[in-house]
Coordinates of C-alpha atoms and ligand atoms in Angstrom, one line a residue:
X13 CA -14.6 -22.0 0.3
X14 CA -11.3 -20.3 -1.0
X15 CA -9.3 -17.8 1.3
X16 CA -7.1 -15.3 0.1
X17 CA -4.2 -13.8 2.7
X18 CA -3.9 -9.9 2.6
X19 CA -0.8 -8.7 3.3
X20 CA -0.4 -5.0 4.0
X21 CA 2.7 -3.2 5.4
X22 CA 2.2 -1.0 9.3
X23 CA 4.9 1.2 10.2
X24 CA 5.8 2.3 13.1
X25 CA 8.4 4.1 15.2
X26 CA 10.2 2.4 18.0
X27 CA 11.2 3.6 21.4
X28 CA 14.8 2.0 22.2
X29 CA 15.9 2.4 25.4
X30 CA 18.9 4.6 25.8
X31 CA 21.5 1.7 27.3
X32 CA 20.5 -0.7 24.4
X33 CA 21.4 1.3 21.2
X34 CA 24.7 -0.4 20.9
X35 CA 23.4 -3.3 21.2
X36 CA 21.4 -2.8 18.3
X37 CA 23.2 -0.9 16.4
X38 CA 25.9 -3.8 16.6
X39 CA 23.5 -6.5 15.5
X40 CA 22.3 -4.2 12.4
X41 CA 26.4 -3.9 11.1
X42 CA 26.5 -7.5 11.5
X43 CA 23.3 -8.2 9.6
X44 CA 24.4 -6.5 6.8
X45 CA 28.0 -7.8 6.8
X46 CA 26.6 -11.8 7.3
X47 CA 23.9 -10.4 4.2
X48 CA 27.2 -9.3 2.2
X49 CA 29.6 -12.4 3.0
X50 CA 26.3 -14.8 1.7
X51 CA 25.7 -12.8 -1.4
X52 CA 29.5 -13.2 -2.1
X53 CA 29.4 -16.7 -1.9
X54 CA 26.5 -17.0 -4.4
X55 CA 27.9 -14.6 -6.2
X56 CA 31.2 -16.6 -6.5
X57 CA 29.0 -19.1 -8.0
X58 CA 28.5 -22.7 -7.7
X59 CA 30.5 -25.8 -9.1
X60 CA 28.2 -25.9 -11.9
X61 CA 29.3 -21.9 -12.6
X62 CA 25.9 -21.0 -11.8
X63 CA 25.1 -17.8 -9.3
X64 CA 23.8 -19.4 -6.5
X65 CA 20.0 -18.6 -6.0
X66 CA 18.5 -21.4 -3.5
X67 CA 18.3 -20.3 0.1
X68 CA 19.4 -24.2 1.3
X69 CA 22.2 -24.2 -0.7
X70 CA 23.7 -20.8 0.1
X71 CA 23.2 -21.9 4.0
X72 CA 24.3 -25.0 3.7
X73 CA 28.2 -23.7 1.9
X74 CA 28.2 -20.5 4.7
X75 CA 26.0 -20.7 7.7
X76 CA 28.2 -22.5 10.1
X77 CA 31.2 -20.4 9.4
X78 CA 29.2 -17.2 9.5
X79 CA 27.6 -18.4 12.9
X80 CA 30.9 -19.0 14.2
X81 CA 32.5 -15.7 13.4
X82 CA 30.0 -13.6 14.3
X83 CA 27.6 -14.9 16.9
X84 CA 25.2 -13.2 15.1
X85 CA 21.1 -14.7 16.4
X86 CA 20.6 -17.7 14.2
X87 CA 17.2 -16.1 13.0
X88 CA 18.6 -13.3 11.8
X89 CA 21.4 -14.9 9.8
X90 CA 18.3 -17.0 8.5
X91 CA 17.1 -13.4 7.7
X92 CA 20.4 -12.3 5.9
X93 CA 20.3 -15.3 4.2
X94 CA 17.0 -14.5 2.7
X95 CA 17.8 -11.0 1.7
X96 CA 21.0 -12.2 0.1
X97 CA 19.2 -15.1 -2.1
X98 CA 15.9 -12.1 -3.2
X99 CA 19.1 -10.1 -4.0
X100 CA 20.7 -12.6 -6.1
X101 CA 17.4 -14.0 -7.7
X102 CA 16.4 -10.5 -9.1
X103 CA 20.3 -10.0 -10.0
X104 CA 20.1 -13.2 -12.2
X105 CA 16.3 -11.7 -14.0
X106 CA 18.3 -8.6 -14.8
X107 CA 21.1 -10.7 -16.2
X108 CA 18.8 -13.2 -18.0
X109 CA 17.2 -9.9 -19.5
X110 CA 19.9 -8.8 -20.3
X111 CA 20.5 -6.2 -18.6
X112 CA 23.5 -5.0 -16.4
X113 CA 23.6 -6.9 -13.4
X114 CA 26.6 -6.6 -10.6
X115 CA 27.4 -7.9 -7.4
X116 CA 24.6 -7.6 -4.5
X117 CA 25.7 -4.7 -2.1
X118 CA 23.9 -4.3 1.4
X119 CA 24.4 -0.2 2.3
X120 CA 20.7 -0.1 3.9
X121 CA 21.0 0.2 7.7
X122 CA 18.1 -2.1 7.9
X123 CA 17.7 -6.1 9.5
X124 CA 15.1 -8.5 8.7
X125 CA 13.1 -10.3 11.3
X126 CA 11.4 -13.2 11.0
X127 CA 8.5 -14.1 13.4
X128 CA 11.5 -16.1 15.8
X129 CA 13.2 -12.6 16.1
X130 CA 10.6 -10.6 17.2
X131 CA 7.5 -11.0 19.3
X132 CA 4.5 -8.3 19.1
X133 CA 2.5 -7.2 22.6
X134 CA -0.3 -5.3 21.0
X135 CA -3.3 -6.1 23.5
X136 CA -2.7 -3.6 26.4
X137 CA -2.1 0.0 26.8
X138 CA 1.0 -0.6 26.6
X139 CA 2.1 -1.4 22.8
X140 CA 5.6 -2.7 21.9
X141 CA 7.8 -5.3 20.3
X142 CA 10.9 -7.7 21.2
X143 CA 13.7 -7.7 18.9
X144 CA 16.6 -10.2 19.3
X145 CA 20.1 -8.6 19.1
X146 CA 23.2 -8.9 20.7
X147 CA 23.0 -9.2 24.5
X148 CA 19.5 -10.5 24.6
X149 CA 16.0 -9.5 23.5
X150 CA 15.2 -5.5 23.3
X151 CA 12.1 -4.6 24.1
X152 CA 11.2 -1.3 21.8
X153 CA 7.9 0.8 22.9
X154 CA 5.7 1.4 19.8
X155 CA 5.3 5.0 19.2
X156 CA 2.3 5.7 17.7
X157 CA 2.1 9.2 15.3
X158 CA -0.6 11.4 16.7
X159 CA -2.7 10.8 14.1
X160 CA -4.9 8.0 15.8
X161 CA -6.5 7.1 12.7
X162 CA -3.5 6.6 10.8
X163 CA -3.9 3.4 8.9
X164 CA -0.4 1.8 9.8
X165 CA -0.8 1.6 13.6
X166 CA -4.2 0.6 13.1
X167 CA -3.0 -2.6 11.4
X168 CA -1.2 -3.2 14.3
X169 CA -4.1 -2.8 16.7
X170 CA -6.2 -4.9 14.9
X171 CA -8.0 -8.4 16.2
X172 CA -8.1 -9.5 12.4
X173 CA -4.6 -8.4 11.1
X174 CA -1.7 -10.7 12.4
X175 CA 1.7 -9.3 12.3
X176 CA 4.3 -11.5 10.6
X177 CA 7.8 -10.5 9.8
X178 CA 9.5 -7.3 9.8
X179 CA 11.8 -5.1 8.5
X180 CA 13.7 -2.7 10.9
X181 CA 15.2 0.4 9.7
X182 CA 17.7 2.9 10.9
X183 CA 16.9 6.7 9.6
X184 CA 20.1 8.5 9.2
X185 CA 18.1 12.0 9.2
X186 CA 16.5 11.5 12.1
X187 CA 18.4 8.9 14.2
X188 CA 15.6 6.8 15.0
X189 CA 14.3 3.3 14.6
X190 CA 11.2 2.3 12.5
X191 CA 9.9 -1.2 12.2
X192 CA 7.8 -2.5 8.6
X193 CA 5.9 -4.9 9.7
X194 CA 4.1 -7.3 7.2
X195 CA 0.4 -7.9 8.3
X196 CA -1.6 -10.5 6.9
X197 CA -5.2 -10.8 7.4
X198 CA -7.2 -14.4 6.3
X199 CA -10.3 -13.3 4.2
X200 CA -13.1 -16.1 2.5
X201 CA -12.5 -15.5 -1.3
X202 CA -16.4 -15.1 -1.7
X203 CA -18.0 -14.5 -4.8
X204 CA -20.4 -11.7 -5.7
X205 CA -22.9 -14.3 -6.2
X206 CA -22.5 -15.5 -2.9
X207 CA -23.5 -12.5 -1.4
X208 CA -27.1 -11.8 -0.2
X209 CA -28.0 -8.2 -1.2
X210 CA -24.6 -7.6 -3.4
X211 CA -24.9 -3.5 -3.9
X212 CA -21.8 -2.2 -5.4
X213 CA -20.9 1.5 -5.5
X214 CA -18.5 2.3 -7.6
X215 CA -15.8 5.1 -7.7
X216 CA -13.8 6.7 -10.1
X217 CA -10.7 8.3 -9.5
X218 CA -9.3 11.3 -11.5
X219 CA -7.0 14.2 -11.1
X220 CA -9.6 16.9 -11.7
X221 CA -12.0 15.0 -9.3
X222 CA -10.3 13.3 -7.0
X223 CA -13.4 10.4 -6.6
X224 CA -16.4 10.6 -8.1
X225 CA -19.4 8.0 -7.2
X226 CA -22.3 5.8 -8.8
X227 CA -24.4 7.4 -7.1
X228 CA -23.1 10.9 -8.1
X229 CA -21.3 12.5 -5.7
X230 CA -18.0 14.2 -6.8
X231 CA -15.0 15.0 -4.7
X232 CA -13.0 17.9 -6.4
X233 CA -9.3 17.7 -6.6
X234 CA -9.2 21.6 -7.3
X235 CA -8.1 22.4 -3.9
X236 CA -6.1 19.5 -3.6
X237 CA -4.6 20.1 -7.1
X238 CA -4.0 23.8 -6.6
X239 CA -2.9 23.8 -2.9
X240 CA -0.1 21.3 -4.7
X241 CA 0.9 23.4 -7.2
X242 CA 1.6 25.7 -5.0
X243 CA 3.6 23.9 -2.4
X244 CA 5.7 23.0 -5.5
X245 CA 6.4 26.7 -6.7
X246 CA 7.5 27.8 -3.3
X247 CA 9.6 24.5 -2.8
X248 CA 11.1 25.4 -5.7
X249 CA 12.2 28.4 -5.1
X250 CA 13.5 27.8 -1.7
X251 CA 15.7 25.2 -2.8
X252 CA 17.0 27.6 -5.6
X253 CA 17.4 29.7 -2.3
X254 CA 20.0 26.5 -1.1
X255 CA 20.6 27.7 2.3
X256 CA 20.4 25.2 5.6
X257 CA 17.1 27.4 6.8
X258 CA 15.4 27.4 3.4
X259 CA 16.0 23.6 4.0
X260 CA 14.5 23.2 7.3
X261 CA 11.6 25.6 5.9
X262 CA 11.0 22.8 2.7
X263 CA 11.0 20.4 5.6
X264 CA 8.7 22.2 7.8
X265 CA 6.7 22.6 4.9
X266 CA 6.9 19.0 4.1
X267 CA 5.4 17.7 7.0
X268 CA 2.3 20.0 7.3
X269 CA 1.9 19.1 3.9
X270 CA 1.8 15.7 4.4
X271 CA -0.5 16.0 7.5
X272 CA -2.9 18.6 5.5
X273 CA -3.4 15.8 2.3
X274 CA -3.8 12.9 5.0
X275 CA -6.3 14.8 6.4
X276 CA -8.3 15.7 3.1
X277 CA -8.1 12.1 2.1
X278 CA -9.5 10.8 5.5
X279 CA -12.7 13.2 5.1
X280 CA -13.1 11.7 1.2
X281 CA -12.7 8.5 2.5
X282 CA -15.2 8.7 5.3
X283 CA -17.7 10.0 2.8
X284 CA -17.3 7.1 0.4
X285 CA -17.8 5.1 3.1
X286 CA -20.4 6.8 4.4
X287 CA -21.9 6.8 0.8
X288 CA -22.1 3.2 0.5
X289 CA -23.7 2.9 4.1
X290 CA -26.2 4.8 2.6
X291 CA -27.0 2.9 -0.1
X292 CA -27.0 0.1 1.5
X293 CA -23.8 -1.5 -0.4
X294 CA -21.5 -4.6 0.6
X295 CA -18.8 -3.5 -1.7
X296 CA -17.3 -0.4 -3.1
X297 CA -15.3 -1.2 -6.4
X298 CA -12.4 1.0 -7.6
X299 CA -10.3 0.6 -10.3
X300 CA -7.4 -1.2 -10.3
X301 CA -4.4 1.1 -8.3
X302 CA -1.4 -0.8 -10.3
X303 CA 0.4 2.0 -12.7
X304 CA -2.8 3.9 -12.5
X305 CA -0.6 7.5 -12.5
X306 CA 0.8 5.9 -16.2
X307 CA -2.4 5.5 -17.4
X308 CA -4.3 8.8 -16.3
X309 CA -3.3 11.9 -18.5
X310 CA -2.1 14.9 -16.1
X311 CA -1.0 12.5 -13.1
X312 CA 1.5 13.3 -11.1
X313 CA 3.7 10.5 -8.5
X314 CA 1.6 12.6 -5.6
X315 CA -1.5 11.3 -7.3
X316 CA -1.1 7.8 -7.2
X317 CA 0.0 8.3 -3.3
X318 CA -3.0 10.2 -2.8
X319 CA -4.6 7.2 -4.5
X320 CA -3.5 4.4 -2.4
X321 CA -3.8 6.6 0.4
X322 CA -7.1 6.7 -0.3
X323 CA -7.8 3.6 -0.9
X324 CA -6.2 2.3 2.2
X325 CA -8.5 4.7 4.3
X326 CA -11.6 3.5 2.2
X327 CA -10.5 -0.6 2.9
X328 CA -10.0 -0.1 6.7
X329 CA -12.8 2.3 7.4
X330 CA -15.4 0.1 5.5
X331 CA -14.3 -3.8 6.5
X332 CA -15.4 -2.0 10.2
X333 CA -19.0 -1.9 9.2
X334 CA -18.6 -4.9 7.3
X335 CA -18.0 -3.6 3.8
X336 CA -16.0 -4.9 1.2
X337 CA -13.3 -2.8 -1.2
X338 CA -12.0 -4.2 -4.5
X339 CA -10.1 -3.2 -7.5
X340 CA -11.2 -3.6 -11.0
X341 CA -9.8 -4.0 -14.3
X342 CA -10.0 -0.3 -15.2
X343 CA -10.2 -1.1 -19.3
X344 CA -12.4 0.8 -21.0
X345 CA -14.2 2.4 -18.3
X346 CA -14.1 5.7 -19.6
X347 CA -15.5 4.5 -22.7
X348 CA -18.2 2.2 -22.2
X349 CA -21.4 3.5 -22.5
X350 CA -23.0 3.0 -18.9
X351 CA -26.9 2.9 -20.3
X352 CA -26.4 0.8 -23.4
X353 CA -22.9 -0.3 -23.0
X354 CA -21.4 0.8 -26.3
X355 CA -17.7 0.8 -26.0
X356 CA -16.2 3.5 -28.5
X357 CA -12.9 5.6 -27.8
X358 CA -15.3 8.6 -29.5
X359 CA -17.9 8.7 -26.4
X360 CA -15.6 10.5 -24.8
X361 CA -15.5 13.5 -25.9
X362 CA -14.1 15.6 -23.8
X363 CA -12.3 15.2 -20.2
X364 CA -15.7 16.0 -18.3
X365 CA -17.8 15.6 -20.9
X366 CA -19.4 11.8 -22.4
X367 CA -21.5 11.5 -24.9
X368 CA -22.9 8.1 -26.6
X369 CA -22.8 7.8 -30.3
X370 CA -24.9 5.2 -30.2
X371 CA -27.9 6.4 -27.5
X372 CA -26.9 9.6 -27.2
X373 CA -27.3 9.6 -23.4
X374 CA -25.1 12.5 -22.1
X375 CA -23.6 12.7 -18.7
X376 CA -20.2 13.7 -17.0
X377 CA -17.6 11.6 -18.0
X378 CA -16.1 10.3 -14.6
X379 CA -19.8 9.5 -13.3
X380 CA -20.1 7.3 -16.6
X381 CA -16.7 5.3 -15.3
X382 CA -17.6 5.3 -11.8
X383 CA -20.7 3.3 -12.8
X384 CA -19.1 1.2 -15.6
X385 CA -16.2 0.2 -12.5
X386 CA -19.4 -1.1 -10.4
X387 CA -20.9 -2.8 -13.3
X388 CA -17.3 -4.3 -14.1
X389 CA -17.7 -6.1 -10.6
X390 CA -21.0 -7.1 -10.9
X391 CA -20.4 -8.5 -14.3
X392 CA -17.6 -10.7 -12.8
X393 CA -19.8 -11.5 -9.9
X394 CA -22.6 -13.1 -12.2
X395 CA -20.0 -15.6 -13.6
X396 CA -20.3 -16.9 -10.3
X397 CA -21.9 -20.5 -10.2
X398 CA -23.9 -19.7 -7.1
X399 CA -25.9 -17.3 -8.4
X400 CA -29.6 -16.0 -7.5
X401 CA -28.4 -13.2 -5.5
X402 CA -29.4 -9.8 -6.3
X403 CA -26.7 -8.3 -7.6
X404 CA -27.1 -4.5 -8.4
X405 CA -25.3 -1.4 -8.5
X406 CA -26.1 1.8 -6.7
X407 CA -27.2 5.2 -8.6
X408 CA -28.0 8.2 -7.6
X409 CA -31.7 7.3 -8.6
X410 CA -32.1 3.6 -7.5
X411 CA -30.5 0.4 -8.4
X412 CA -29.8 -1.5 -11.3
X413 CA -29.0 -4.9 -11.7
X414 CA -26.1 -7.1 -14.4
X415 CA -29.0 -7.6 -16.3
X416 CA -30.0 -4.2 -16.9
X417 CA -33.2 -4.2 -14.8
X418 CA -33.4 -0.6 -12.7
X419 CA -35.9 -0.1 -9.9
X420 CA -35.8 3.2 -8.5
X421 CA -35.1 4.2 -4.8
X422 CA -37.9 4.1 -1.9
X423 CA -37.5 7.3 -1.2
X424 CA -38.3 10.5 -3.5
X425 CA -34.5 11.4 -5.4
Ligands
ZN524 ZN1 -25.2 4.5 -25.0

């Protein structure tokens, strides 16, 4: 069988103790300043006039002397060595695209840690990390954002997600540390077909409705959408206003904001799970997330957060009751017939409203893709070799199956 590794990112805010901020704020100049002095010898090139872009090389020309000047951990000059190679690498793509391409420059108080650097206690009350810096190990208290179901501790909390490396960052605003820690999470790449009762529901996402369901239920974004607009008019205006309390007001604003769209997207996402527990489904489909705001007409960048957002509250909620998520190829789901399957751009016919040319079967036209998104999985389930398995997708009505085959629900709709 075939695994595939997740990989997610948890954030979370550190406690550093008072008498140890030096410390670490000495080892985070110095990781940046060994970062700079590596991507300035790649930079320099090598003897064949090349920028240098291998990790072994670029250690093997400035390690020793770096080691030796600053005493910096040698994990995290491995670390600064790795940032400085990703930076030269994507440096050379931009050149080899032509594009304008200059020296690497590291302003980002931030320091890489790889899993030598830092050590994770996450199995008693008390949660918190080691991080090696100047004058020994730190140990930094993970504090946890009141929100208990917030996604990103939860990673860290978690029996089946192991946290790797990290990322720690210094926030200028706020003075405070916050550590990105890369989970990864093992998961058997099973087919469809492999499954034994492989129900799909399947979810569309739109601006007008936020999620909309196979087995028709809709999720308005009206409240979302005009609560938005109207966060943005008054934000506007205050910062026309320009003064440091209409400032801490667009802050203020900010954060209950934040906390009031987190806290719609948890209740859609515990009804789309709840929705598929229903119908008895092992996977809820959604389209795929990549550059969805480019391809949906009236998206803004706080829909495709809201999108993710989503979509990380649907894939942690559901894998607790055993329930998978995945992402689709989203082509021509709006425009695939979901009774007969005709694919013409002129079914849809308006942005609510499809109609087929072909079977005339009239319906709303984000109910349409939210089916055609389950069928796309099914369809790529039944390529499967395995086979046999009932595959179907959950309606409002019943299920039907790749083949087209519908049997209606045990109990009256
Ligand atoms: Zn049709």
């Amino acid at each position: 069988m075939w695994h595939v590794t997740l990989k997610r990112t948890a954030c979370v805010k550190l406690a550093i103790p008072d008498d140890r901020r030096d410390d670490l704020k000495r080892t985070m100049l110095t990781f940046r300043r060994v970062a700079q002095r590596f991507a300035d010898r790649g930079w320099e090139r090598d003897e064949d006039g090349y920028v240098i872009t291998s990790r072994t090389r670029l250690q093997s020309l400035v390690y020793k002397q770096v080691r030796e000047d600053t005493g910096l951990h040698s994990d995290l000059c491995i670390g600064a060595v790795n940032l400085a190679t990703d930076s030269l690498r994507s440096a050379v793509e931009r050149m080899k695209a032509g594009k304008n391409a200059g020296r690497p420059t590291f302003t980002a108080p931030t320091v890489e840690y790889n899993t030598n650097a830092i050590s994770y206690f996450t199995n008693g009350d008390d949660q918190y990390c080691t991080l090696a810096t100047y004058g020994g190990r730190i140990r930094a208290e993970f504090v946890y954002p009141p929100d208990e179901d917030c996604p990103q501790a939860q990673y860290l909390n978690s029996d089946v997600w192991e946290p790797k490396g990290a990322t720690l960052h210094y926030d200028r605003d706020d003075g405070e540390y916050y550590l990105h820690v890369t989970v990864e999470r093992d998961e058997p790449e099973t087919e469809l077909g492999e499954a034994e009762n492989g129900t799909v529901l399947g979810v569309d996402l739109g601006v007008e409705n936020i999620a909309v369901t196979s087995t028709g239920t809709f999720y308005s974004g009206g409240l979302f959408n005009h609560r938005r607009d109207e966060y943005e008019r008054i934000r506007g205006s205050l910062q026309q206003i320009g003064t440091e309390s209409a400032h801490r007001t667009i802050e203020q604003m900010g954060n209950r904001e934040r906390r009031w769209n987190n806290d719609v997207l948890h209740r859609i996402s515990k009804g789309l799970v709840q929705e598929a527990i229903t119908h008895d489904c092992s996977t809820i489909a959604f389209e795929d997330l990549t550059d969805i705001r480019e391809r949906m007409p009236g998206a803004k960048k706080f829909h495709g957060w809201a999108f993710r957002r989503l979509y990380e509250y649907v894939e942690y909620k559901a894998a607790e009751f055993g329930i998978r998520t995945k992402q689709v190829d989203p082509a021509y789901t709006s425009q695939r017939c979901s009774k007969c399957g005709t694919t013409l751009r002129e079914n849809r016919t308006s942005q609510a409203d499809f109609c087929c040319l072909k079977c005339g079967y009239e319906v709303h036209a984000d109910y349409n893709a939210a089916k055609n998104v389950a069928t796309k999985l099914l369809r790529s389930g039944q390529k499967s070799p395995v086979g046999g398995a009932t595959n179907q997708l959950a309606l409002k009505s019943g299920t039907l199956n790749g083949s087209g085959d519908f049997s209606p629900a045990n109990a009256e709709a």
